[in-house]
Each structure stands twice: as C-alpha cells, then as structure tokens.
Short mmCIF file of C-alpha atoms in Angstrom, two decimals:
data_model
loop_
_atom_site.label_atom_id
_atom_site.label_comp_id
_atom_site.label_asym_id
_atom_site.label_seq_id
_atom_site.Cartn_x
_atom_site.Cartn_y
_atom_site.Cartn_z
CA PHE A 30 -11.38 -29.19 3.75
CA ALA A 31 -13.99 -31.74 4.78
CA PRO A 32 -17.62 -31.60 3.61
CA ILE A 33 -20.42 -31.46 6.15
CA GLU A 34 -21.13 -34.99 7.38
CA GLN A 35 -24.28 -34.15 9.35
CA TRP A 36 -27.65 -32.79 8.29
CA LEU A 37 -27.71 -29.08 7.44
CA HIS A 38 -31.10 -27.49 8.09
CA HIS A 39 -31.71 -24.09 6.50
CA ASP A 40 -34.88 -22.26 7.56
CA ASP A 41 -36.24 -19.44 5.40
CA SER A 42 -39.71 -19.29 6.91
CA SER A 43 -39.35 -15.51 7.21
CA LEU A 44 -39.91 -15.35 3.45
CA LEU A 45 -43.43 -16.72 3.77
CA PRO A 46 -46.32 -14.24 3.65
CA ALA A 47 -48.59 -13.89 6.68
CA THR A 48 -51.47 -15.42 4.75
CA ILE A 49 -51.33 -17.67 1.71
CA SER A 50 -54.31 -17.79 -0.63
CA GLY A 51 -53.15 -20.49 -3.03
CA SER A 52 -51.54 -20.02 -6.42
CA GLY A 53 -54.02 -17.41 -7.65
CA ASP A 54 -53.50 -16.53 -11.30
CA TYR A 55 -50.48 -18.85 -11.39
CA ALA A 56 -52.54 -22.02 -10.90
CA GLY A 57 -51.68 -24.52 -13.62
CA SER A 58 -48.56 -22.60 -14.68
CA ARG A 59 -44.93 -23.62 -14.29
CA TYR A 60 -44.80 -21.39 -11.20
CA ALA A 61 -47.87 -22.86 -9.45
CA TYR A 62 -45.96 -24.62 -6.66
CA GLN A 63 -43.76 -21.62 -5.99
CA ALA A 64 -46.77 -19.28 -5.96
CA ALA A 65 -48.59 -21.62 -3.56
CA VAL A 66 -45.73 -21.27 -1.07
CA LEU A 67 -44.67 -17.64 -1.51
CA GLY A 68 -47.94 -16.18 -2.74
CA PRO A 69 -49.06 -14.62 -6.05
CA ALA A 70 -48.04 -11.12 -4.90
CA PHE A 71 -44.43 -12.24 -4.50
CA MET A 72 -44.48 -13.90 -7.91
CA GLN A 73 -45.78 -10.75 -9.54
CA LEU A 74 -43.15 -8.65 -7.79
CA ILE A 75 -40.15 -10.73 -8.90
CA SER A 76 -41.50 -11.05 -12.44
CA GLN A 77 -41.42 -7.25 -12.81
CA GLN A 78 -37.86 -6.69 -11.60
CA LYS A 79 -35.11 -4.98 -13.57
CA VAL A 80 -31.90 -6.74 -12.53
CA PHE A 81 -28.30 -6.07 -13.56
CA LEU A 82 -26.12 -9.19 -13.23
CA VAL A 83 -22.41 -8.36 -13.48
CA GLY A 84 -20.35 -11.40 -14.40
CA CYS A 85 -21.23 -14.71 -15.98
CA GLY A 86 -18.78 -17.20 -14.50
CA ALA A 87 -19.46 -19.99 -12.03
CA LEU A 88 -21.66 -17.88 -9.76
CA GLY A 89 -23.23 -16.02 -12.67
CA CYS A 90 -24.38 -19.28 -14.24
CA GLU A 91 -26.01 -20.32 -10.96
CA TYR A 92 -27.78 -16.97 -10.63
CA LEU A 93 -29.03 -17.04 -14.21
CA LYS A 94 -30.41 -20.53 -13.70
CA GLY A 95 -32.22 -19.53 -10.52
CA LEU A 96 -33.67 -16.33 -11.95
CA ALA A 97 -34.85 -18.04 -15.12
CA LEU A 98 -36.50 -20.99 -13.38
CA MET A 99 -38.21 -18.96 -10.64
CA GLY A 100 -39.83 -16.57 -13.13
CA ALA A 101 -37.90 -13.43 -12.25
CA CYS A 102 -37.75 -10.72 -14.93
CA SER A 103 -40.40 -12.49 -17.01
CA ALA A 104 -43.15 -9.86 -17.20
CA PRO A 105 -43.40 -7.32 -20.05
CA GLY A 106 -41.31 -4.26 -19.18
CA SER A 107 -38.97 -6.19 -16.89
CA LYS A 108 -35.37 -6.94 -17.79
CA LEU A 109 -32.44 -9.11 -16.76
CA ILE A 110 -29.24 -7.56 -18.08
CA VAL A 111 -26.15 -9.75 -17.84
CA THR A 112 -22.70 -8.57 -18.88
CA ASP A 113 -19.33 -10.29 -19.11
CA MET A 114 -16.45 -9.33 -21.35
CA ASP A 115 -14.80 -12.77 -21.19
CA THR A 116 -14.99 -15.69 -23.58
CA ILE A 117 -15.42 -19.33 -22.60
CA GLU A 118 -12.25 -21.35 -21.93
CA VAL A 119 -11.83 -25.09 -21.53
CA SER A 120 -11.08 -24.63 -17.82
CA ASN A 121 -14.54 -23.08 -17.35
CA LEU A 122 -16.44 -26.20 -18.37
CA SER A 123 -15.92 -28.05 -15.08
CA ARG A 124 -17.86 -25.53 -12.97
CA GLN A 125 -19.76 -23.17 -15.30
CA PHE A 126 -22.51 -25.59 -16.23
CA LEU A 127 -24.31 -23.47 -18.84
CA PHE A 128 -21.39 -23.96 -21.24
CA ARG A 129 -20.36 -26.95 -23.34
CA GLN A 130 -17.31 -27.91 -25.37
CA ALA A 131 -18.83 -26.40 -28.51
CA ASP A 132 -19.09 -23.02 -26.73
CA VAL A 133 -15.32 -22.66 -26.14
CA GLY A 134 -14.20 -19.33 -27.59
CA SER A 135 -17.71 -17.85 -27.54
CA SER A 136 -18.97 -15.00 -25.38
CA LYS A 137 -19.94 -16.08 -21.87
CA SER A 138 -22.86 -13.69 -21.56
CA LEU A 139 -24.33 -14.40 -25.00
CA SER A 140 -24.02 -18.17 -24.59
CA ALA A 141 -25.49 -18.21 -21.09
CA ALA A 142 -28.38 -15.93 -22.06
CA ARG A 143 -29.21 -18.19 -24.99
CA VAL A 144 -29.33 -21.27 -22.76
CA VAL A 145 -31.56 -19.81 -20.02
CA LYS A 146 -33.83 -18.19 -22.62
CA GLY A 147 -34.37 -21.69 -23.97
CA TRP A 148 -35.38 -22.86 -20.50
CA ASN A 149 -37.83 -20.00 -20.00
CA PRO A 150 -38.93 -18.19 -23.18
CA ASP A 151 -40.65 -15.51 -21.05
CA LEU A 152 -37.34 -14.40 -19.55
CA GLN A 153 -36.58 -10.81 -20.63
CA VAL A 154 -32.82 -11.28 -20.80
CA GLN A 155 -30.31 -8.99 -22.51
CA ALA A 156 -26.67 -10.02 -22.85
CA LEU A 157 -23.82 -7.51 -23.06
CA GLU A 158 -20.10 -8.01 -23.63
CA LYS A 159 -18.82 -5.01 -21.71
CA GLY A 160 -16.73 -4.64 -18.61
CA VAL A 161 -18.19 -2.48 -15.85
CA GLY A 162 -15.85 0.29 -14.73
CA THR A 163 -14.74 3.85 -15.28
CA THR A 164 -13.82 3.12 -18.90
CA SER A 165 -17.40 2.10 -19.80
CA GLU A 166 -19.31 4.92 -18.13
CA ASP A 167 -20.31 6.23 -21.55
CA PHE A 168 -22.51 3.13 -21.84
CA PHE A 169 -23.38 2.42 -18.20
CA ASP A 170 -24.57 5.98 -17.58
CA ASP A 171 -27.41 7.58 -15.59
CA GLN A 172 -30.01 6.37 -18.07
CA PHE A 173 -28.76 2.81 -17.60
CA TRP A 174 -28.54 2.70 -13.79
CA ALA A 175 -31.56 4.79 -12.79
CA PRO A 176 -34.35 2.38 -13.92
CA LEU A 177 -32.76 -0.68 -12.26
CA ASP A 178 -34.25 -2.33 -9.18
CA MET A 179 -31.07 -4.08 -8.04
CA CYS A 180 -27.52 -5.06 -8.96
CA TRP A 181 -26.11 -8.56 -8.51
CA ASN A 182 -22.36 -9.13 -8.49
CA ALA A 183 -20.81 -12.33 -9.81
CA LEU A 184 -17.31 -10.91 -10.13
CA ASP A 185 -13.82 -12.26 -9.56
CA ASN A 186 -11.91 -9.15 -8.45
CA VAL A 187 -12.17 -6.48 -5.77
CA VAL A 188 -11.70 -3.50 -8.11
CA ALA A 189 -14.87 -4.28 -10.07
CA ARG A 190 -16.77 -5.02 -6.85
CA ARG A 191 -15.78 -1.65 -5.43
CA TYR A 192 -16.95 0.10 -8.58
CA THR A 193 -20.39 -1.55 -8.77
CA ASP A 194 -20.85 -0.89 -5.05
CA SER A 195 -20.10 2.81 -5.53
CA CYS A 196 -22.69 2.92 -8.33
CA CYS A 197 -25.28 1.20 -6.14
CA VAL A 198 -24.65 3.72 -3.35
CA TRP A 199 -24.96 6.62 -5.78
CA TYR A 200 -28.19 5.38 -7.38
CA GLY A 201 -29.69 3.90 -4.20
CA LEU A 202 -29.81 0.29 -5.40
CA PRO A 203 -29.64 -2.93 -3.38
CA LEU A 204 -26.50 -4.96 -4.09
CA LEU A 205 -26.16 -8.72 -3.78
CA GLU A 206 -22.49 -9.69 -3.44
CA SER A 207 -20.89 -13.13 -3.37
CA GLY A 208 -17.53 -14.64 -4.18
CA THR A 209 -15.58 -17.88 -4.04
CA LEU A 210 -11.88 -18.76 -3.93
CA GLY A 211 -10.98 -22.38 -3.36
CA THR A 212 -12.83 -23.49 -0.22
CA LYS A 213 -13.50 -19.91 0.89
CA CYS A 214 -16.68 -18.01 0.09
CA ASN A 215 -18.62 -14.92 1.08
CA SER A 216 -22.18 -13.74 0.59
CA ASP A 217 -23.58 -10.33 1.57
CA VAL A 218 -26.67 -8.21 0.99
CA PHE A 219 -26.18 -4.44 0.95
CA LEU A 220 -29.33 -2.32 1.25
CA PRO A 221 -29.32 1.46 0.68
CA GLY A 222 -29.81 3.35 3.94
CA GLN A 223 -29.99 0.15 6.01
CA THR A 224 -26.60 -1.57 5.87
CA LYS A 225 -23.00 -0.59 5.33
CA SER A 226 -21.80 -0.66 1.76
CA TYR A 227 -19.31 -3.13 0.33
CA ASN A 228 -16.58 -0.47 0.29
CA ASP A 229 -17.18 0.24 3.98
CA GLY A 230 -16.43 -3.33 4.98
CA VAL A 231 -14.34 -4.82 2.20
CA GLU A 232 -11.50 -7.03 3.30
CA SER A 233 -7.93 -6.47 2.24
CA ASP A 234 -7.29 -7.41 -1.36
CA ALA A 235 -4.26 -9.46 -0.32
CA ASN A 236 -5.96 -12.53 -1.76
CA GLU A 237 -6.31 -10.92 -5.18
CA THR A 238 -3.10 -12.59 -6.31
CA GLN A 239 -4.26 -16.07 -5.33
CA ILE A 240 -5.03 -18.44 -8.16
CA ALA A 241 -8.19 -20.53 -8.26
CA MET A 242 -7.29 -24.16 -7.56
CA CYS A 243 -9.33 -25.42 -10.52
CA THR A 244 -7.05 -23.38 -12.80
CA LEU A 245 -3.89 -24.20 -10.90
CA ARG A 246 -4.43 -27.96 -10.77
CA SER A 247 -6.11 -28.65 -14.10
CA PHE A 248 -5.42 -25.86 -16.61
CA PRO A 249 -2.32 -23.80 -15.73
CA TYR A 250 -1.74 -21.53 -18.73
CA LEU A 251 0.50 -18.74 -17.39
CA PRO A 252 4.13 -19.05 -16.20
CA LEU A 253 2.93 -17.96 -12.74
CA HIS A 254 0.43 -20.84 -12.69
CA CYS A 255 3.16 -23.36 -13.50
CA ILE A 256 5.52 -21.96 -10.85
CA GLU A 257 2.79 -21.98 -8.21
CA PHE A 258 1.75 -25.50 -9.22
CA ALA A 259 5.31 -26.76 -8.85
CA LYS A 260 5.66 -25.01 -5.51
CA GLN A 261 2.40 -26.27 -4.01
CA ALA A 262 2.02 -29.69 -5.57
CA TYR A 263 5.68 -30.74 -5.67
CA PHE A 264 8.19 -28.87 -3.55
CA SER A 265 5.96 -28.31 -0.51
CA ASP A 266 5.02 -31.98 -0.42
CA TYR A 267 8.28 -33.68 -1.34
CA MET A 268 10.78 -31.22 0.11
CA GLU A 269 8.98 -30.31 3.34
CA PHE A 270 5.94 -32.38 4.29
CA ALA A 271 7.25 -35.84 3.36
CA PRO A 272 10.68 -35.56 5.08
CA GLN A 273 9.08 -34.08 8.20
CA GLN A 274 6.53 -36.88 8.41
CA TYR A 275 9.11 -39.60 7.83
CA GLU A 276 11.52 -38.20 10.43
CA ALA A 277 8.70 -37.98 12.97
CA PHE A 278 7.79 -41.60 12.23
CA ARG A 279 11.41 -42.82 12.36
CA LYS A 280 12.25 -41.14 15.66
CA ASP A 281 9.01 -41.84 17.54
CA PRO A 282 6.51 -44.18 15.82
CA ALA A 283 4.07 -44.13 18.75
CA GLY A 284 4.11 -40.34 18.96
CA PHE A 285 3.74 -40.09 15.21
CA PHE A 286 0.56 -42.18 15.17
CA GLU A 287 -0.88 -40.08 18.00
CA GLN A 288 -0.36 -36.99 15.85
CA LEU A 289 -1.81 -38.85 12.89
CA ASP A 290 -5.06 -39.47 14.78
CA ALA A 291 -5.55 -35.72 15.08
CA MET A 292 -5.34 -35.24 11.30
CA GLY A 293 -8.23 -35.41 8.88
CA ASP A 294 -8.70 -38.48 6.69
CA ALA A 295 -7.17 -36.84 3.62
CA GLU A 296 -4.06 -35.68 5.50
CA GLN A 297 -3.68 -39.10 7.12
CA LEU A 298 -3.77 -40.84 3.76
CA LYS A 299 -1.32 -38.36 2.26
CA SER A 300 1.13 -38.78 5.15
CA LEU A 301 0.98 -42.58 5.15
CA LYS A 302 1.48 -42.80 1.38
CA MET A 303 4.60 -40.66 1.58
CA ILE A 304 6.05 -42.63 4.48
CA LYS A 305 5.33 -45.85 2.60
CA GLY A 306 7.31 -44.46 -0.32
CA TYR A 307 10.32 -43.77 1.91
CA ILE A 308 10.13 -47.25 3.45
CA GLU A 309 9.90 -48.98 0.06
CA LEU A 310 12.85 -46.91 -1.12
CA GLN A 311 15.02 -48.42 1.62
CA LYS A 312 13.82 -51.99 1.22
CA HIS A 313 16.34 -52.72 -1.51
CA GLY A 314 19.42 -51.63 0.38
CA ALA A 315 21.30 -48.42 0.94
CA VAL A 316 19.91 -45.24 -0.58
CA ASP A 317 22.82 -43.81 -2.55
CA PHE A 318 23.05 -40.87 -4.93
CA GLU A 319 22.02 -42.96 -7.95
CA VAL A 320 18.83 -44.13 -6.22
CA CYS A 321 17.96 -40.54 -5.31
CA ILE A 322 18.42 -39.39 -8.92
CA ARG A 323 16.31 -42.29 -10.21
CA THR A 324 13.54 -41.51 -7.72
CA ALA A 325 13.58 -37.80 -8.52
CA PHE A 326 13.41 -38.55 -12.25
CA SER A 327 10.45 -40.87 -11.68
CA HIS A 328 8.58 -38.17 -9.75
CA TYR A 329 9.39 -35.59 -12.41
CA CYS A 330 8.09 -37.76 -15.24
CA ARG A 331 4.91 -38.59 -13.34
CA ASP A 332 4.05 -35.03 -12.28
CA PHE A 333 5.40 -32.89 -15.12
CA VAL A 334 5.33 -35.14 -18.19
CA THR A 335 2.85 -37.99 -17.98
CA SER A 336 0.08 -36.16 -16.11
CA ILE A 337 0.29 -33.19 -18.50
CA ARG A 338 0.16 -35.46 -21.54
CA ASP A 339 -2.85 -37.27 -20.08
CA LEU A 340 -4.61 -33.96 -19.43
CA VAL A 341 -3.98 -32.60 -22.92
CA HIS A 342 -4.99 -35.89 -24.52
CA SER A 343 -8.24 -36.09 -22.51
CA CYS A 344 -9.22 -32.59 -23.63
#
C-alpha cells in the first residue's frame, strides 16, 4: 500500500445552495463560517436531526467529532443516540482518538459522548451500552425507530450491518454505511425508495474472519492472533519470500534487479534487507547446521521474545 503522492481534489460544490445570503442568525456564532458557505437553512436542518449512530470505534469516533463540531443534533428536540456494547481496550488508543489511557476498561459510548459533549455543550447526545440485533428488540422497538431521521453505521461485522439495514428498510430511514479493514474501505449511502439496500448488494462475508492489522501486529490477545501473526510476519517472510528472492538474485542478478525495479519502495527495501542477511550469513564461511540453528534462534528471540517484552514494557 502506497499513499497518494499527488494532489487529491475533492469537489462538493453540489452541496452549496443556489443562493447564499450570509450567515443569517448564525453570524457571530461558532457556526458562522459554515453557515456562510452552506446557508442558514442547512444549519437549521442539521441541528434538528434525530440520528442513531451504531458503533463507537474508529469510525464512530470520527463521526461523533464531525457531528459535534458542525452543530448537528444541537437544537432542542433533536437527538444523537450512540450505542456500543464494548469497553475500551489498550489496542483502541492508537486509532480511536476520543479515548485516553485513563479510559481503558470504560464504556466506549459513554466515554465518547462525554468528550464530544465537552466540545459542544449544545449537542443533544445520548449514550447507550446495548448491542443492536434481534436480542435487543425489546428496547430498540417501534417507538425507538419511528422518530429517527437517519441511521449511521460504524460497525465491524456484516451481521449487525444486515440487521440495521433491514430496520432502515422497514422504517423508511436513510442509512449511511462505511467500514475499514486494513487498507480496504467502503462507504455507501442507502436512501429509501431511491437506492438498493445494503442487503441487496452486500459482498460475501468471507472477510469476516480477517483480523485487523493493528490488532495483529501490536496487540494480539487470542491464540488465533498469535498463530496468524507468526504465519504472516515470520513464516511467509523467512520461509517463502526470502529464499525466493535470494535464489532469484543468486541465479540471475541482472534479471533480479529488473524485477526489483517493478516493485514498490517498501517491497524493494524488504527484499534487499533479506538478501543482505543471506549474504552476510555466508561471509564467514560455510553455512552448516550449527549456523542455521544460531540464526533461527536469533530470529526467534528478536520476533517472539524481545519485541513482545518491549511492547509490554512500553504500555
């Protein structure tokens, strides 16, 4: 994965009203600049919304920040309901920016709501600690869904996404849907009567078993995480990639460097480092069984002892 190296221009001029009459009643307020661009009517509309935000992880934190700072759900009678049944873990702190070390073990939704309420005291936010699904329909019933203006998903699994989508179809609500997994992402808007629903176009849930790289690399806490970490970070590199690269270099150096030019910078560096390791290994004479054992032990200590101790100590 390589970040964009050029300029990225994003045009949302379609959001602008046909005529703009200044900030109106919002002149001198914290929303003056936004009202000057989008118009007072737009500001009044978003301030009166009743929004249901499902999930308060990495995406949920971003959405809460945006809604709070833009003045959404800030008028009397409006409401921003956020729910998440999870508690904050250490692994969340690197990407869920509303949380701090002192929040570890606390409710995600309650902690996040407290933070954004501090940013904008007018925000009409309500935090819940309930999962959304068939087992909670006694709480999320007709009286809950009917008054809403929209639902916003910030979920991490297909089952929950399917359920909220079915509710939005039933109650005629717009659904905003997004998700991330490693370097992959998706973002969709589903409008009642205008677009297909999420369930009509959902991809296969084959990726449901994939593990987020931030968890896999930094905070593996399940046996599956440790096995997958060893497979991806150790065996794939040292047992497959490194020998293949070295053999290609040994047999045809010129051809190898031609292939290297076609790789990205990160892959080039990785390949050259591994080849350098093989060359240095042979500098001191024949590579016998004892040298192989010593090298394997060195790799093991570095990847499965020292790095883990450093991680635990730094936390």
